[in-house]
PDB file of C-alpha atoms in Angstrom:
ATOM      1  CA  UNK A1225      -5.134  20.120  -4.932  1.00 53.00           C
ATOM      2  CA  UNK A1226      -4.829  20.887  -1.247  1.00 69.00           C
ATOM      3  CA  UNK A1227      -2.039  18.551  -0.226  1.00 88.00           C
ATOM      4  CA  UNK A1228       0.357  19.935   2.381  1.00 94.00           C
ATOM      5  CA  UNK A1229       3.974  18.948   1.929  1.00 97.00           C
ATOM      6  CA  UNK A1230       7.029  19.618   4.141  1.00 97.00           C
ATOM      7  CA  UNK A1231       8.496  22.884   2.847  1.00 97.00           C
ATOM      8  CA  UNK A1232      11.179  25.169   4.221  1.00 97.00           C
ATOM      9  CA  UNK A1233       9.878  28.634   5.088  1.00 96.00           C
ATOM     10  CA  UNK A1234      12.485  30.966   6.594  1.00 96.00           C
ATOM     11  CA  UNK A1235      14.639  27.935   7.414  1.00 94.00           C
ATOM     12  CA  UNK A1236      11.887  26.000   9.214  1.00 96.00           C
ATOM     13  CA  UNK A1237       9.978  22.989   7.864  1.00 97.00           C
ATOM     14  CA  UNK A1238       6.353  24.025   7.495  1.00 97.00           C
ATOM     15  CA  UNK A1239       3.305  22.397   5.862  1.00 97.00           C
ATOM     16  CA  UNK A1240       2.666  24.241   2.577  1.00 96.00           C
ATOM     17  CA  UNK A1241       0.223  23.502  -0.245  1.00 95.00           C
ATOM     18  CA  UNK A1242       2.019  21.460  -2.903  1.00 94.00           C
ATOM     19  CA  UNK A1243       1.041  23.726  -5.798  1.00 94.00           C
ATOM     20  CA  UNK A1244       2.134  26.834  -3.881  1.00 96.00           C
ATOM     21  CA  UNK A1245       5.532  25.237  -3.232  1.00 97.00           C
ATOM     22  CA  UNK A1246       5.969  24.645  -6.972  1.00 96.00           C
ATOM     23  CA  UNK A1247       4.674  28.048  -8.091  1.00 96.00           C
ATOM     24  CA  UNK A1248       6.961  29.862  -5.644  1.00 97.00           C
ATOM     25  CA  UNK A1249       9.949  27.532  -6.244  1.00 96.00           C
ATOM     26  CA  UNK A1250      10.075  26.741  -2.523  1.00 97.00           C
ATOM     27  CA  UNK A1251      12.558  24.150  -1.250  1.00 98.00           C
ATOM     28  CA  UNK A1252      10.582  21.070  -0.168  1.00 98.00           C
ATOM     29  CA  UNK A1253      10.952  17.392   0.693  1.00 98.00           C
ATOM     30  CA  UNK A1254      10.501  14.600  -1.833  1.00 98.00           C
ATOM     31  CA  UNK A1255      10.975  10.859  -2.195  1.00 99.00           C
ATOM     32  CA  UNK A1256      12.192   8.957  -5.266  1.00 98.00           C
ATOM     33  CA  UNK A1257      12.429   5.206  -5.792  1.00 99.00           C
ATOM     34  CA  UNK A1258      14.296   3.185  -8.405  1.00 99.00           C
ATOM     35  CA  UNK A1259      13.324  -0.485  -8.816  1.00 99.00           C
ATOM     36  CA  UNK A1260      16.028  -2.638 -10.411  1.00 98.00           C
ATOM     37  CA  UNK A1261      15.668  -6.174 -11.785  1.00 98.00           C
ATOM     38  CA  UNK A1262      18.456  -8.096 -13.515  1.00 96.00           C
ATOM     39  CA  UNK A1263      20.315  -4.970 -14.561  1.00 95.00           C
ATOM     40  CA  UNK A1264      17.243  -3.084 -15.781  1.00 98.00           C
ATOM     41  CA  UNK A1265      15.401  -0.184 -14.177  1.00 98.00           C
ATOM     42  CA  UNK A1266      11.632   0.238 -14.010  1.00 99.00           C
ATOM     43  CA  UNK A1267      10.466   3.529 -15.525  1.00 99.00           C
ATOM     44  CA  UNK A1268       6.990   4.991 -15.356  1.00 99.00           C
ATOM     45  CA  UNK A1269       5.306   7.254 -17.866  1.00 99.00           C
ATOM     46  CA  UNK A1270       3.403   9.909 -15.955  1.00 98.00           C
ATOM     47  CA  UNK A1271      -0.329  10.145 -16.603  1.00 98.00           C
ATOM     48  CA  UNK A1272      -1.621  12.688 -19.120  1.00 98.00           C
ATOM     49  CA  UNK A1273      -3.654  14.392 -16.375  1.00 96.00           C
ATOM     50  CA  UNK A1274      -0.705  15.228 -14.102  1.00 95.00           C
ATOM     51  CA  UNK A1275      -0.481  18.963 -13.390  1.00 91.00           C
ATOM     52  CA  UNK A1276       3.177  19.078 -14.367  1.00 95.00           C
ATOM     53  CA  UNK A1277       5.355  16.962 -16.641  1.00 97.00           C
ATOM     54  CA  UNK A1278       2.434  14.895 -17.983  1.00 97.00           C
ATOM     55  CA  UNK A1279       3.288  12.036 -20.358  1.00 98.00           C
ATOM     56  CA  UNK A1280       6.999  12.161 -19.502  1.00 98.00           C
ATOM     57  CA  UNK A1281       9.073   9.176 -18.438  1.00 99.00           C
ATOM     58  CA  UNK A1282      10.325   9.211 -14.840  1.00 99.00           C
ATOM     59  CA  UNK A1283      12.002   6.881 -12.387  1.00 98.00           C
ATOM     60  CA  UNK A1284       9.986   4.035 -10.860  1.00 99.00           C
ATOM     61  CA  UNK A1285       8.186   6.229  -8.323  1.00 98.00           C
ATOM     62  CA  UNK A1286       8.530   9.849  -7.228  1.00 96.00           C
ATOM     63  CA  UNK A1287       6.419  11.892  -4.846  1.00 96.00           C
ATOM     64  CA  UNK A1288       6.218  14.277  -1.910  1.00 96.00           C
ATOM     65  CA  UNK A1289       5.732  13.007   1.632  1.00 97.00           C
ATOM     66  CA  UNK A1290       2.700  14.175   3.522  1.00 95.00           C
ATOM     67  CA  UNK A1291       3.367  16.510   6.431  1.00 93.00           C
ATOM     68  CA  UNK A1292       4.870  14.376   9.223  1.00 94.00           C
ATOM     69  CA  UNK A1293       5.248  11.249   7.062  1.00 96.00           C
ATOM     70  CA  UNK A1294       8.426   9.164   7.269  1.00 98.00           C
ATOM     71  CA  UNK A1295      10.242   9.032   3.884  1.00 98.00           C
ATOM     72  CA  UNK A1296      10.368   5.219   3.738  1.00 98.00           C
ATOM     73  CA  UNK A1297       6.670   4.975   4.672  1.00 98.00           C
ATOM     74  CA  UNK A1298       5.988   7.498   1.903  1.00 98.00           C
ATOM     75  CA  UNK A1299       7.941   5.408  -0.623  1.00 98.00           C
ATOM     76  CA  UNK A1300       6.000   2.271   0.323  1.00 98.00           C
ATOM     77  CA  UNK A1301       2.665   4.138   0.168  1.00 98.00           C
ATOM     78  CA  UNK A1302       3.318   5.629  -3.265  1.00 98.00           C
ATOM     79  CA  UNK A1303       4.600   2.361  -4.751  1.00 98.00           C
ATOM     80  CA  UNK A1304       1.226   0.910  -3.765  1.00 98.00           C
ATOM     81  CA  UNK A1305      -0.844   3.932  -4.888  1.00 98.00           C
ATOM     82  CA  UNK A1306       0.906   4.542  -8.225  1.00 98.00           C
ATOM     83  CA  UNK A1307       1.988   1.066  -9.326  1.00 98.00           C
ATOM     84  CA  UNK A1308       0.045  -1.336  -7.114  1.00 98.00           C
ATOM     85  CA  UNK A1309       3.376  -2.726  -5.896  1.00 98.00           C
ATOM     86  CA  UNK A1310       3.478  -4.172  -2.384  1.00 98.00           C
ATOM     87  CA  UNK A1311       5.852  -6.288  -0.334  1.00 96.00           C
ATOM     88  CA  UNK A1312       9.081  -4.599  -1.421  1.00 97.00           C
ATOM     89  CA  UNK A1313      11.533  -2.941   0.953  1.00 96.00           C
ATOM     90  CA  UNK A1314      12.961   0.358  -0.326  1.00 98.00           C
ATOM     91  CA  UNK A1315      16.563   0.866   0.807  1.00 98.00           C
ATOM     92  CA  UNK A1316      17.625   4.464   1.469  1.00 98.00           C
ATOM     93  CA  UNK A1317      20.801   5.331  -0.445  1.00 98.00           C
ATOM     94  CA  UNK A1318      21.229   9.099  -0.150  1.00 98.00           C
ATOM     95  CA  UNK A1319      19.670  12.493   0.282  1.00 98.00           C
ATOM     96  CA  UNK A1320      20.191  14.921  -2.579  1.00 98.00           C
ATOM     97  CA  UNK A1321      18.979  18.328  -3.648  1.00 98.00           C
ATOM     98  CA  UNK A1322      18.109  19.662  -7.080  1.00 98.00           C
ATOM     99  CA  UNK A1323      16.191  22.493  -8.700  1.00 98.00           C
ATOM    100  CA  UNK A1324      14.491  22.153 -12.095  1.00 97.00           C
ATOM    101  CA  UNK A1325      11.979  24.021 -14.222  1.00 95.00           C
ATOM    102  CA  UNK A1326       9.110  21.605 -14.904  1.00 96.00           C
ATOM    103  CA  UNK A1327       7.188  23.927 -17.228  1.00 93.00           C
ATOM    104  CA  UNK A1328       4.043  25.970 -16.811  1.00 92.00           C
ATOM    105  CA  UNK A1329       5.742  28.396 -14.444  1.00 94.00           C
ATOM    106  CA  UNK A1330       6.441  25.610 -11.930  1.00 96.00           C
ATOM    107  CA  UNK A1331       9.771  24.793 -10.293  1.00 96.00           C
ATOM    108  CA  UNK A1332      10.753  21.650  -8.418  1.00 97.00           C
ATOM    109  CA  UNK A1333      13.269  22.571  -5.705  1.00 98.00           C
ATOM    110  CA  UNK A1334      13.521  19.299  -3.868  1.00 98.00           C
ATOM    111  CA  UNK A1335      15.478  17.717  -1.062  1.00 98.00           C
ATOM    112  CA  UNK A1336      15.044  14.087  -2.064  1.00 98.00           C
ATOM    113  CA  UNK A1337      15.363  10.909  -0.041  1.00 99.00           C
ATOM    114  CA  UNK A1338      16.479   8.448  -2.719  1.00 98.00           C
ATOM    115  CA  UNK A1339      15.578   4.770  -2.343  1.00 98.00           C
ATOM    116  CA  UNK A1340      16.581   1.732  -4.404  1.00 98.00           C
ATOM    117  CA  UNK A1341      14.929  -1.681  -4.538  1.00 98.00           C
ATOM    118  CA  UNK A1342      16.754  -4.642  -6.086  1.00 98.00           C
ATOM    119  CA  UNK A1343      14.350  -7.446  -7.044  1.00 97.00           C
ATOM    120  CA  UNK A1344      15.136 -11.057  -7.837  1.00 95.00           C
ATOM    121  CA  UNK A1345      11.656 -11.579  -9.283  1.00 96.00           C
ATOM    122  CA  UNK A1346       9.534  -9.156 -11.271  1.00 95.00           C
ATOM    123  CA  UNK A1347       7.072  -7.283  -9.081  1.00 96.00           C
ATOM    124  CA  UNK A1348       3.382  -7.479  -9.948  1.00 97.00           C
ATOM    125  CA  UNK A1349       2.357  -4.091 -11.331  1.00 98.00           C
ATOM    126  CA  UNK A1350      -1.207  -2.738 -11.293  1.00 98.00           C
ATOM    127  CA  UNK A1351      -1.131   0.828 -12.641  1.00 98.00           C
ATOM    128  CA  UNK A1352      -3.257   3.622 -11.220  1.00 98.00           C
ATOM    129  CA  UNK A1353      -4.259   5.414 -14.470  1.00 98.00           C
ATOM    130  CA  UNK A1354      -4.636   8.741 -12.665  1.00 97.00           C
ATOM    131  CA  UNK A1355      -0.927   8.594 -11.841  1.00 97.00           C
ATOM    132  CA  UNK A1356       0.799   6.384 -14.429  1.00 98.00           C
ATOM    133  CA  UNK A1357      -0.086   5.523 -18.023  1.00 98.00           C
ATOM    134  CA  UNK A1358       2.676   2.991 -18.750  1.00 99.00           C
ATOM    135  CA  UNK A1359       5.801   1.329 -17.413  1.00 99.00           C
ATOM    136  CA  UNK A1360       8.835  -0.210 -19.042  1.00 98.00           C
ATOM    137  CA  UNK A1361      12.029  -1.922 -18.006  1.00 98.00           C
ATOM    138  CA  UNK A1362      15.073  -0.153 -19.439  1.00 98.00           C
ATOM    139  CA  UNK A1363      18.691  -1.125 -19.777  1.00 97.00           C
ATOM    140  CA  UNK A1364      20.730   1.780 -18.313  1.00 97.00           C
ATOM    141  CA  UNK A1365      22.965   2.121 -21.405  1.00 96.00           C
ATOM    142  CA  UNK A1366      19.942   2.143 -23.732  1.00 97.00           C
ATOM    143  CA  UNK A1367      18.255   4.664 -21.436  1.00 98.00           C
ATOM    144  CA  UNK A1368      21.306   6.936 -21.721  1.00 97.00           C
ATOM    145  CA  UNK A1369      21.022   6.731 -25.522  1.00 98.00           C
ATOM    146  CA  UNK A1370      17.281   7.467 -25.401  1.00 98.00           C
ATOM    147  CA  UNK A1371      17.817  10.482 -23.127  1.00 98.00           C
ATOM    148  CA  UNK A1372      20.589  11.834 -25.381  1.00 98.00           C
ATOM    149  CA  UNK A1373      18.359  11.409 -28.437  1.00 98.00           C
ATOM    150  CA  UNK A1374      15.052  12.705 -26.982  1.00 99.00           C
ATOM    151  CA  UNK A1375      15.616  14.423 -23.611  1.00 98.00           C
ATOM    152  CA  UNK A1376      12.233  16.155 -23.822  1.00 98.00           C
ATOM    153  CA  UNK A1377      10.344  12.890 -23.177  1.00 98.00           C
ATOM    154  CA  UNK A1378      12.046  12.361 -19.791  1.00 99.00           C
ATOM    155  CA  UNK A1379      11.449  14.303 -16.580  1.00 98.00           C
ATOM    156  CA  UNK A1380      14.148  16.765 -15.549  1.00 98.00           C
ATOM    157  CA  UNK A1381      14.694  14.911 -12.268  1.00 98.00           C
ATOM    158  CA  UNK A1382      15.284  11.555 -13.984  1.00 98.00           C
ATOM    159  CA  UNK A1383      17.918  13.185 -16.191  1.00 98.00           C
ATOM    160  CA  UNK A1384      19.513  14.804 -13.113  1.00 98.00           C
ATOM    161  CA  UNK A1385      19.533  11.544 -11.130  1.00 97.00           C
ATOM    162  CA  UNK A1386      21.155   9.607 -13.960  1.00 97.00           C
ATOM    163  CA  UNK A1387      23.707  12.343 -14.652  1.00 96.00           C
ATOM    164  CA  UNK A1388      24.673  13.302 -11.086  1.00 97.00           C
ATOM    165  CA  UNK A1389      23.666  10.364  -8.848  1.00 96.00           C
ATOM    166  CA  UNK A1390      24.144   7.335 -11.078  1.00 96.00           C
ATOM    167  CA  UNK A1391      26.388   5.476  -8.608  1.00 95.00           C
ATOM    168  CA  UNK A1392      23.721   5.772  -5.904  1.00 96.00           C
ATOM    169  CA  UNK A1393      21.091   4.334  -8.239  1.00 97.00           C
ATOM    170  CA  UNK A1394      23.016   1.522  -9.912  1.00 96.00           C
ATOM    171  CA  UNK A1395      25.858   0.946  -7.438  1.00 88.00           C
ATOM    172  CA  UNK A1396      29.497   1.915  -7.790  1.00 57.00           C
TER     173      UNK A1396
END
């Protein structure tokens, strides 16, 4: 893994190797997308081969922009690369910051551009098995119950988003 992501070093955005940013708990940029359809949210189960939080359920799409990449362009790229989804327009809703232990001595300390997509028709999904092993549409209330019952099967950032940024995701 030699992907450079925008990371703050001494207060200045600098390209840093993604793994190094996580090992050293460095503050870095990220992008997250929630796709909503008829009151349900699309979740993805991360692939078993992911270097952190494998097999856990996350929001529709989450990633790090490449150095110099626009956040919305990043969201569109990763929707295509992870889920095979094209033709949707992510709408920016807020920028947020969180810090979470993701296991294995790795820390996510992210400044996240959060995007939401509201669909009238179901998007065609074509999973990239190196990134995603499954998807499901979840009712937000049922998702809350699932997270309360088995928090360990959901990524820390999904739990944080739903706890602290719910209005941004689902509307006021």
